[in-house]
Amino acid sequence: MKSRIREFDSSTLNESVRNTIMRDLKAVGKKFMHVLYPRKSNTLLRDWDLWGPLILCVTLALMLQRDSVDSEKDGGPQFAEVFVIVWFGAVTITLNSKLLGGNISFFQSLCVLGYCILPLTVAMLICRLVLLADPGPVNFMVRLFVVIVMFAWSIVASTAFLADSQPPNRRALAVYPVFLFYFVISWMILTFTPQ
Amino acid sequence: VLQHNDDTEDVSLFDAEEETTNRPRKSKIRHPVASFFHLFFRVSAIVVYLLCELLSSSFITCMVTIILLLSCDFWAVKNVTGRLMVGLRWWNHIDEDGKSHWVFESRKESSQENKTVSEAESRIFWLGLIACPVLWVIFAFSALFSFRVKWLAVVIMGVVLQGANLYGYIRCKVGSRKNLTSMATSYFGKQFLRQNTGDDQTS
């Protein structure tokens, strides 16, 4: 451990601020790419960070705002609600996974679950654009299709990373809460109406 | 007059001793930008939280602003100001077996002029680091007991993020002081071993 510290001593303790920023930005960007094209790799798990999940959570919460008439309830509770659902849900899934004996660390699991919200955030964006058109059954079918596709994408991306950390006979037990989590988010996206 | 001479003589002797044994502690601020930003993000997050009703009628704007300020503060303190102002750094490292290690690193005491820790910067750093999480904990209790529950998410985020930095840096500091006494003996021992065996140490 001490020799590793000495290795890092010169590389990260004395690097310039710009290097630090670029290094972190590149790490976040690489993880977004990994979610869009899920492959079996350990990058998402190895260098975890929670910036991506924070950005996605804030974006999703902002897009799920209703334009309300009175400024008294200006969407405050809904904003906090999305935050609480995402983070509390992710923590619960992580605890469940650890209790089942998975060998993934707490923050790694939060990182994967948070980054895999990206497809659903894209779905929310598309839904908001579609809702600018006339409401009707076609509108709803388009949104339903988009949400279902993105929901499947999120599930595939997250299980590609999380399933390996569980013993084979427990995989279904560890994966179904992930299913529930993304289902709740997809439901919030699908039932969203601007007024 | 005799006493005054004695005093000055005593003082100069003391200074000469200090220079050879301890590193010289400067009291000027070497990184003004870093010091400014260290305090700026934390203090403005608290100010926005306290004045949210006056600043903007929209709860969302305030909440997003506070979240952004808290995140910028967390990143800046963890990655930049700790390094520059007090030479400490902490992070998490996952090795090939999938095990996670928390690494707490402190800059070795070197006699180089520009790498020593200045007292003023150290004081600013620790003051900002300790005072703000305490304030956020107070806000948490006040939000809980006055039933302003919609602010609880933001306040808890403030407590968690700033508390994490506080805990990490305290562990860096405590770790470095513990190593100080045994560092000399282990350092020379390792140098000797490295020269003779010439390969990586694992400890």
Coordinates of C-alpha atoms in Angstrom, one line a residue:
Chain A
M1 CA 0.0 0.0 0.0
K2 CA 2.8 2.4 0.9
S3 CA 4.6 1.9 -2.4
R4 CA 1.5 2.6 -4.3
I5 CA 1.1 5.8 -2.4
R6 CA 4.5 6.8 -3.3
E7 CA 3.7 6.1 -7.0
F8 CA 0.6 8.3 -6.8
D9 CA 2.4 11.0 -4.9
S10 CA 4.1 12.5 -7.9
S11 CA 1.3 11.9 -10.3
T12 CA -1.8 13.2 -8.7
L13 CA -0.7 15.3 -5.7
N14 CA 1.2 17.7 -7.8
E15 CA -0.7 17.8 -11.1
S16 CA -2.1 21.0 -12.5
V17 CA -5.8 21.9 -12.0
R18 CA -6.5 21.6 -15.7
N19 CA -5.2 18.0 -15.7
T20 CA -7.5 17.2 -12.9
I21 CA -10.6 18.7 -14.6
M22 CA -9.8 17.0 -17.9
R23 CA -9.2 13.6 -16.3
D24 CA -12.5 13.7 -14.4
L25 CA -14.4 15.0 -17.5
K26 CA -12.9 12.2 -19.7
A27 CA -13.8 9.6 -17.1
V28 CA -17.5 10.8 -17.0
G29 CA -17.7 10.9 -20.8
K30 CA -16.2 7.4 -21.1
K31 CA -18.9 6.0 -18.8
F32 CA -21.7 7.7 -20.8
M33 CA -20.3 6.0 -23.9
H34 CA -20.2 2.6 -22.1
V35 CA -23.9 3.0 -21.2
L36 CA -24.9 3.8 -24.7
Y37 CA -22.9 0.8 -26.1
P38 CA -23.0 -1.8 -23.3
R39 CA -20.1 -4.2 -23.5
K40 CA -18.7 -6.5 -20.9
S41 CA -16.0 -4.4 -19.4
N42 CA -14.9 -3.4 -16.0
T43 CA -14.3 0.3 -16.6
L44 CA -17.7 1.3 -15.2
L45 CA -17.0 -0.7 -12.1
R46 CA -13.4 0.1 -11.6
D47 CA -13.3 3.9 -11.5
W48 CA -16.6 4.8 -10.1
D49 CA -17.8 8.4 -9.8
L50 CA -21.2 9.9 -9.0
W51 CA -21.1 13.0 -11.2
G52 CA -22.9 11.3 -14.1
P53 CA -25.8 10.2 -11.9
L54 CA -26.0 13.6 -10.3
I55 CA -26.2 15.4 -13.7
L56 CA -28.8 12.8 -14.9
C57 CA -30.9 13.1 -11.8
V58 CA -31.0 16.9 -11.9
T59 CA -31.8 16.9 -15.6
L60 CA -34.6 14.3 -15.2
A61 CA -36.0 16.2 -12.2
L62 CA -36.0 19.5 -14.1
M63 CA -37.7 17.9 -17.1
L64 CA -40.4 16.3 -14.9
Q65 CA -41.6 19.7 -13.8
R66 CA -45.2 20.7 -14.5
D67 CA -45.9 24.3 -15.4
S68 CA -48.2 25.2 -12.7
V69 CA -50.4 28.3 -12.5
D70 CA -49.7 29.4 -9.0
S71 CA -46.2 30.0 -7.8
E72 CA -47.1 28.5 -4.4
K73 CA -46.6 25.0 -5.6
D74 CA -44.0 25.6 -8.2
G75 CA -43.0 22.0 -8.7
G76 CA -40.9 22.0 -5.6
P77 CA -42.2 18.7 -4.1
Q78 CA -42.0 16.9 -7.5
F79 CA -38.4 17.9 -7.9
A80 CA -37.4 16.6 -4.5
E81 CA -39.6 13.5 -5.2
V82 CA -37.6 12.5 -8.2
F83 CA -34.4 13.0 -6.3
V84 CA -35.6 10.9 -3.4
I85 CA -36.9 8.1 -5.6
V86 CA -33.7 7.9 -7.6
W87 CA -31.2 8.0 -4.8
F88 CA -33.3 6.1 -2.2
G89 CA -34.1 3.5 -4.8
A90 CA -30.4 3.1 -5.8
V91 CA -29.3 2.7 -2.2
T92 CA -32.0 0.1 -1.6
I93 CA -31.0 -1.9 -4.6
T94 CA -27.4 -1.7 -3.5
L95 CA -28.2 -2.9 0.0
N96 CA -30.2 -5.7 -1.4
S97 CA -27.4 -6.8 -3.6
K98 CA -24.9 -6.7 -0.7
L99 CA -27.2 -8.6 1.6
L100 CA -27.5 -11.3 -1.1
G101 CA -23.8 -11.7 -0.9
G102 CA -22.7 -9.8 -4.0
N103 CA -19.0 -8.7 -4.2
I104 CA -19.6 -5.2 -5.5
S105 CA -18.9 -2.2 -3.4
F106 CA -21.6 0.3 -2.4
F107 CA -20.4 3.2 -4.5
Q108 CA -19.7 1.0 -7.6
S109 CA -23.3 -0.1 -7.5
L110 CA -24.7 3.4 -7.1
C111 CA -22.5 4.5 -10.0
V112 CA -23.8 1.8 -12.4
L113 CA -27.4 2.3 -11.5
G114 CA -27.1 6.1 -11.8
Y115 CA -25.3 6.0 -15.2
C116 CA -27.9 3.6 -16.6
I117 CA -30.6 6.2 -16.1
L118 CA -29.2 7.8 -19.3
P119 CA -31.5 6.0 -21.7
L120 CA -34.5 7.0 -19.7
T121 CA -33.4 10.6 -19.6
V122 CA -33.2 10.5 -23.4
A123 CA -36.7 9.0 -23.4
M124 CA -37.9 11.9 -21.2
L125 CA -36.4 14.4 -23.6
I126 CA -38.1 12.7 -26.6
C127 CA -41.4 12.5 -24.7
R128 CA -41.3 16.2 -24.0
L129 CA -40.7 17.0 -27.6
V130 CA -43.5 14.6 -28.7
L131 CA -45.8 16.3 -26.2
L132 CA -45.4 19.5 -28.1
A133 CA -47.5 18.0 -30.9
D134 CA -51.3 17.4 -30.7
P135 CA -52.3 15.0 -27.9
G136 CA -54.1 11.8 -28.9
P137 CA -53.7 8.1 -29.1
V138 CA -50.9 8.3 -31.7
N139 CA -49.0 10.6 -29.4
F140 CA -49.4 8.2 -26.6
M141 CA -48.3 5.1 -28.6
V142 CA -45.2 6.9 -29.8
R143 CA -44.3 7.8 -26.2
L144 CA -45.1 4.3 -25.0
F145 CA -42.8 2.8 -27.6
V146 CA -39.9 5.1 -26.8
V147 CA -40.2 4.5 -23.1
I148 CA -40.4 0.7 -23.5
V149 CA -37.3 0.7 -25.7
M150 CA -35.3 2.9 -23.4
F151 CA -36.5 0.9 -20.4
A152 CA -35.2 -2.3 -22.0
W153 CA -31.9 -0.5 -22.8
S154 CA -31.4 0.6 -19.2
I155 CA -32.1 -2.9 -17.9
V156 CA -29.7 -4.5 -20.4
A157 CA -27.0 -2.0 -19.6
S158 CA -27.2 -2.3 -15.9
T159 CA -27.5 -6.1 -15.8
A160 CA -24.5 -6.3 -18.1
F161 CA -22.5 -4.7 -15.3
L162 CA -24.2 -5.9 -12.2
A163 CA -25.1 -9.5 -12.9
D164 CA -21.5 -10.7 -12.8
S165 CA -21.1 -9.7 -9.2
Q166 CA -23.7 -12.2 -8.0
P167 CA -23.5 -16.0 -7.7
P168 CA -25.5 -17.6 -10.5
N169 CA -28.4 -18.9 -8.4
R170 CA -29.0 -15.4 -7.0
R171 CA -28.9 -13.4 -10.1
A172 CA -32.7 -13.1 -10.5
L173 CA -33.1 -12.0 -6.9
A174 CA -30.5 -9.3 -7.4
V175 CA -31.9 -8.1 -10.8
Y176 CA -35.6 -7.8 -10.1
P177 CA -35.2 -4.7 -7.9
V178 CA -33.3 -3.1 -10.7
F179 CA -36.3 -3.9 -12.9
L180 CA -38.7 -2.3 -10.4
F181 CA -36.5 0.8 -10.1
Y182 CA -36.4 1.5 -13.8
F183 CA -40.0 0.6 -14.1
V184 CA -41.0 3.3 -11.5
I185 CA -38.9 5.9 -13.4
S186 CA -40.4 4.9 -16.7
W187 CA -43.8 5.1 -15.2
M188 CA -43.1 8.7 -14.0
I189 CA -41.9 9.5 -17.5
L190 CA -44.8 7.9 -19.3
T191 CA -47.5 9.5 -17.2
F192 CA -46.0 12.9 -17.3
T193 CA -48.2 15.7 -18.7
P194 CA -47.2 19.3 -18.9
Q195 CA -50.2 20.7 -17.1
Chain B
V1 CA 18.9 48.0 27.7
L2 CA 20.8 45.0 28.8
Q3 CA 17.6 43.0 29.1
H4 CA 16.6 44.1 25.6
N5 CA 19.9 42.9 24.2
D6 CA 19.4 39.6 25.9
D7 CA 15.9 39.2 24.5
T8 CA 17.0 39.8 21.0
E9 CA 19.9 37.4 21.4
D10 CA 17.5 34.8 22.7
V11 CA 15.1 35.3 19.8
S12 CA 17.8 35.0 17.1
L13 CA 19.1 31.8 18.7
F14 CA 15.6 30.4 18.7
D15 CA 15.1 31.3 15.0
A16 CA 18.4 29.6 14.0
E17 CA 17.4 26.5 15.8
E18 CA 14.0 26.5 14.2
E19 CA 15.3 26.8 10.7
T20 CA 17.4 23.7 11.0
T21 CA 15.0 21.4 12.7
N22 CA 11.4 22.5 11.6
R23 CA 10.3 23.7 8.2
P24 CA 9.8 27.4 8.1
R25 CA 6.2 28.4 8.3
K26 CA 5.2 31.3 6.2
S27 CA 2.2 33.3 6.9
K28 CA 1.5 34.6 3.4
I29 CA -1.1 33.1 1.1
R30 CA 0.5 31.2 -1.7
H31 CA -2.6 30.2 -3.6
P32 CA -5.1 33.1 -3.4
V33 CA -7.4 31.8 -6.1
A34 CA -7.6 28.4 -4.5
S35 CA -8.2 29.9 -1.1
F36 CA -10.9 32.1 -2.5
F37 CA -12.8 29.3 -4.2
H38 CA -12.4 27.0 -1.2
L39 CA -14.6 29.5 0.8
F40 CA -16.6 30.9 -2.1
F41 CA -18.6 27.8 -3.0
R42 CA -19.3 26.7 0.6
V43 CA -20.3 30.2 1.8
S44 CA -22.5 31.0 -1.2
A45 CA -24.3 27.7 -0.9
I46 CA -25.2 28.6 2.7
V47 CA -26.1 32.2 1.8
V48 CA -28.4 31.0 -1.0
Y49 CA -30.1 28.6 1.4
L50 CA -30.7 31.2 4.0
L51 CA -31.8 33.9 1.6
C52 CA -33.8 31.8 -0.9
E53 CA -37.1 33.5 -0.2
L54 CA -35.6 36.9 -0.9
L55 CA -33.5 36.0 -3.9
S56 CA -36.0 34.2 -6.0
S57 CA -39.6 33.1 -5.8
S58 CA -38.9 29.8 -7.4
F59 CA -38.0 27.0 -5.1
I60 CA -36.6 25.0 -8.0
T61 CA -34.1 27.7 -9.0
C62 CA -32.8 27.9 -5.4
M63 CA -32.6 24.1 -5.0
V64 CA -30.7 23.6 -8.3
T65 CA -28.4 26.5 -7.5
I66 CA -27.6 25.0 -4.1
I67 CA -27.0 21.6 -5.6
L68 CA -24.7 23.0 -8.2
L69 CA -22.7 25.0 -5.6
L70 CA -22.5 22.0 -3.3
S71 CA -21.2 19.8 -6.1
C72 CA -18.6 22.3 -7.3
D73 CA -17.5 22.8 -3.7
F74 CA -17.1 19.1 -3.2
W75 CA -15.1 18.6 -6.3
A76 CA -12.9 21.7 -5.7
V77 CA -12.2 20.9 -2.1
K78 CA -11.5 17.2 -2.7
N79 CA -9.4 17.6 -5.9
V80 CA -7.8 21.0 -5.9
T81 CA -7.8 23.1 -2.7
G82 CA -6.8 20.3 -0.4
R83 CA -3.8 19.5 -2.6
L84 CA -2.7 23.1 -3.0
M85 CA -3.4 24.5 0.4
V86 CA -2.4 21.7 2.8
G87 CA -0.9 19.0 0.6
L88 CA -3.5 16.3 1.5
R89 CA -5.5 14.1 -0.8
W90 CA -7.9 11.2 -0.4
W91 CA -9.6 8.9 -2.9
N92 CA -11.0 5.5 -3.5
H93 CA -9.1 2.9 -5.5
I94 CA -10.5 -0.4 -6.7
D95 CA -7.9 -3.0 -7.5
E96 CA -8.0 -6.0 -9.9
D97 CA -9.7 -8.2 -7.3
G98 CA -12.6 -5.8 -7.1
K99 CA -11.7 -4.8 -3.5
S100 CA -12.0 -1.2 -2.7
H101 CA -9.3 0.7 -0.9
W102 CA -9.6 4.2 0.5
V103 CA -6.3 6.0 0.1
F104 CA -5.4 8.9 2.3
E105 CA -2.4 10.7 1.1
S106 CA -0.3 13.5 2.5
R107 CA 2.6 15.3 0.9
K108 CA 6.0 14.3 2.3
E109 CA 7.7 17.0 4.3
S110 CA 10.2 18.4 1.9
S111 CA 12.5 21.2 2.4
Q112 CA 11.6 22.8 -0.9
E113 CA 10.6 26.4 -0.6
N114 CA 7.4 26.2 -2.6
K115 CA 6.1 23.0 -1.2
T116 CA 5.8 23.9 2.4
V117 CA 2.4 24.5 4.0
S118 CA 1.7 28.1 4.8
E119 CA 0.0 28.7 8.2
A120 CA -2.5 31.2 6.9
E121 CA -3.7 28.9 4.1
S122 CA -3.9 26.0 6.5
R123 CA -6.0 28.0 8.9
I124 CA -8.4 29.1 6.1
F125 CA -8.7 25.6 4.9
W126 CA -9.5 24.0 8.2
L127 CA -11.8 26.8 9.2
G128 CA -13.9 26.5 6.1
L129 CA -13.8 22.7 6.2
I130 CA -15.1 22.4 9.7
A131 CA -17.5 25.4 10.1
C132 CA -19.7 24.6 7.1
P133 CA -20.7 21.0 7.8
V134 CA -21.6 22.1 11.3
L135 CA -23.9 24.7 9.9
W136 CA -25.5 22.3 7.5
V137 CA -26.2 19.9 10.4
I138 CA -27.8 22.7 12.3
F139 CA -29.9 23.5 9.2
A140 CA -30.9 19.8 9.0
F141 CA -32.3 19.8 12.5
S142 CA -34.0 23.1 12.0
A143 CA -35.7 21.9 8.7
L144 CA -36.7 18.7 10.4
F145 CA -38.2 20.3 13.5
S146 CA -39.9 23.2 11.7
F147 CA -41.4 20.7 9.2
R148 CA -39.9 22.4 6.1
V149 CA -39.5 19.0 4.7
K150 CA -39.0 20.0 1.1
W151 CA -35.7 21.4 2.0
L152 CA -34.5 18.3 3.7
A153 CA -33.2 16.7 0.5
V154 CA -30.9 19.6 -0.2
V155 CA -29.8 19.9 3.4
I156 CA -29.0 16.2 3.7
M157 CA -27.0 16.5 0.5
G158 CA -25.1 19.4 2.1
V159 CA -24.3 17.4 5.2
V160 CA -23.2 14.3 3.3
L161 CA -21.0 16.0 0.8
Q162 CA -19.3 18.4 3.2
G163 CA -19.1 15.8 5.9
A164 CA -17.4 13.4 3.5
N165 CA -14.7 15.9 2.7
L166 CA -14.2 16.7 6.4
Y167 CA -13.9 13.1 7.3
G168 CA -11.5 12.3 4.5
Y169 CA -9.2 15.2 5.3
I170 CA -9.2 14.5 9.0
R171 CA -8.2 10.9 8.2
C172 CA -5.4 12.2 6.0
K173 CA -4.2 14.5 8.7
V174 CA -4.3 11.9 11.5
G175 CA -2.7 9.3 9.2
S176 CA 0.2 11.5 8.4
R177 CA 0.9 12.4 12.0
K178 CA 0.9 8.8 13.0
N179 CA 3.4 7.9 10.3
L180 CA 5.6 10.8 11.2
T181 CA 7.2 9.0 14.2
S182 CA 7.8 5.8 12.4
M183 CA 8.5 7.4 9.0
A184 CA 12.2 7.9 9.5
T185 CA 13.0 4.4 10.5
S186 CA 10.8 2.8 7.8
Y187 CA 12.0 5.2 5.1
F188 CA 15.6 4.4 5.7
G189 CA 14.9 0.7 5.9
K190 CA 13.0 0.7 2.6
Q191 CA 15.8 2.7 0.9
F192 CA 18.3 0.1 2.0
L193 CA 16.1 -2.7 0.8
R194 CA 15.3 -1.0 -2.5
Q195 CA 18.9 -0.4 -3.3
N196 CA 19.8 -4.0 -2.6
T197 CA 16.9 -5.9 -4.1
G198 CA 15.9 -3.3 -6.8
D199 CA 12.3 -4.4 -7.3
D200 CA 8.9 -3.1 -6.1
Q201 CA 8.0 -3.1 -2.5
T202 CA 4.7 -4.4 -1.4
S203 CA 3.7 -3.6 2.1

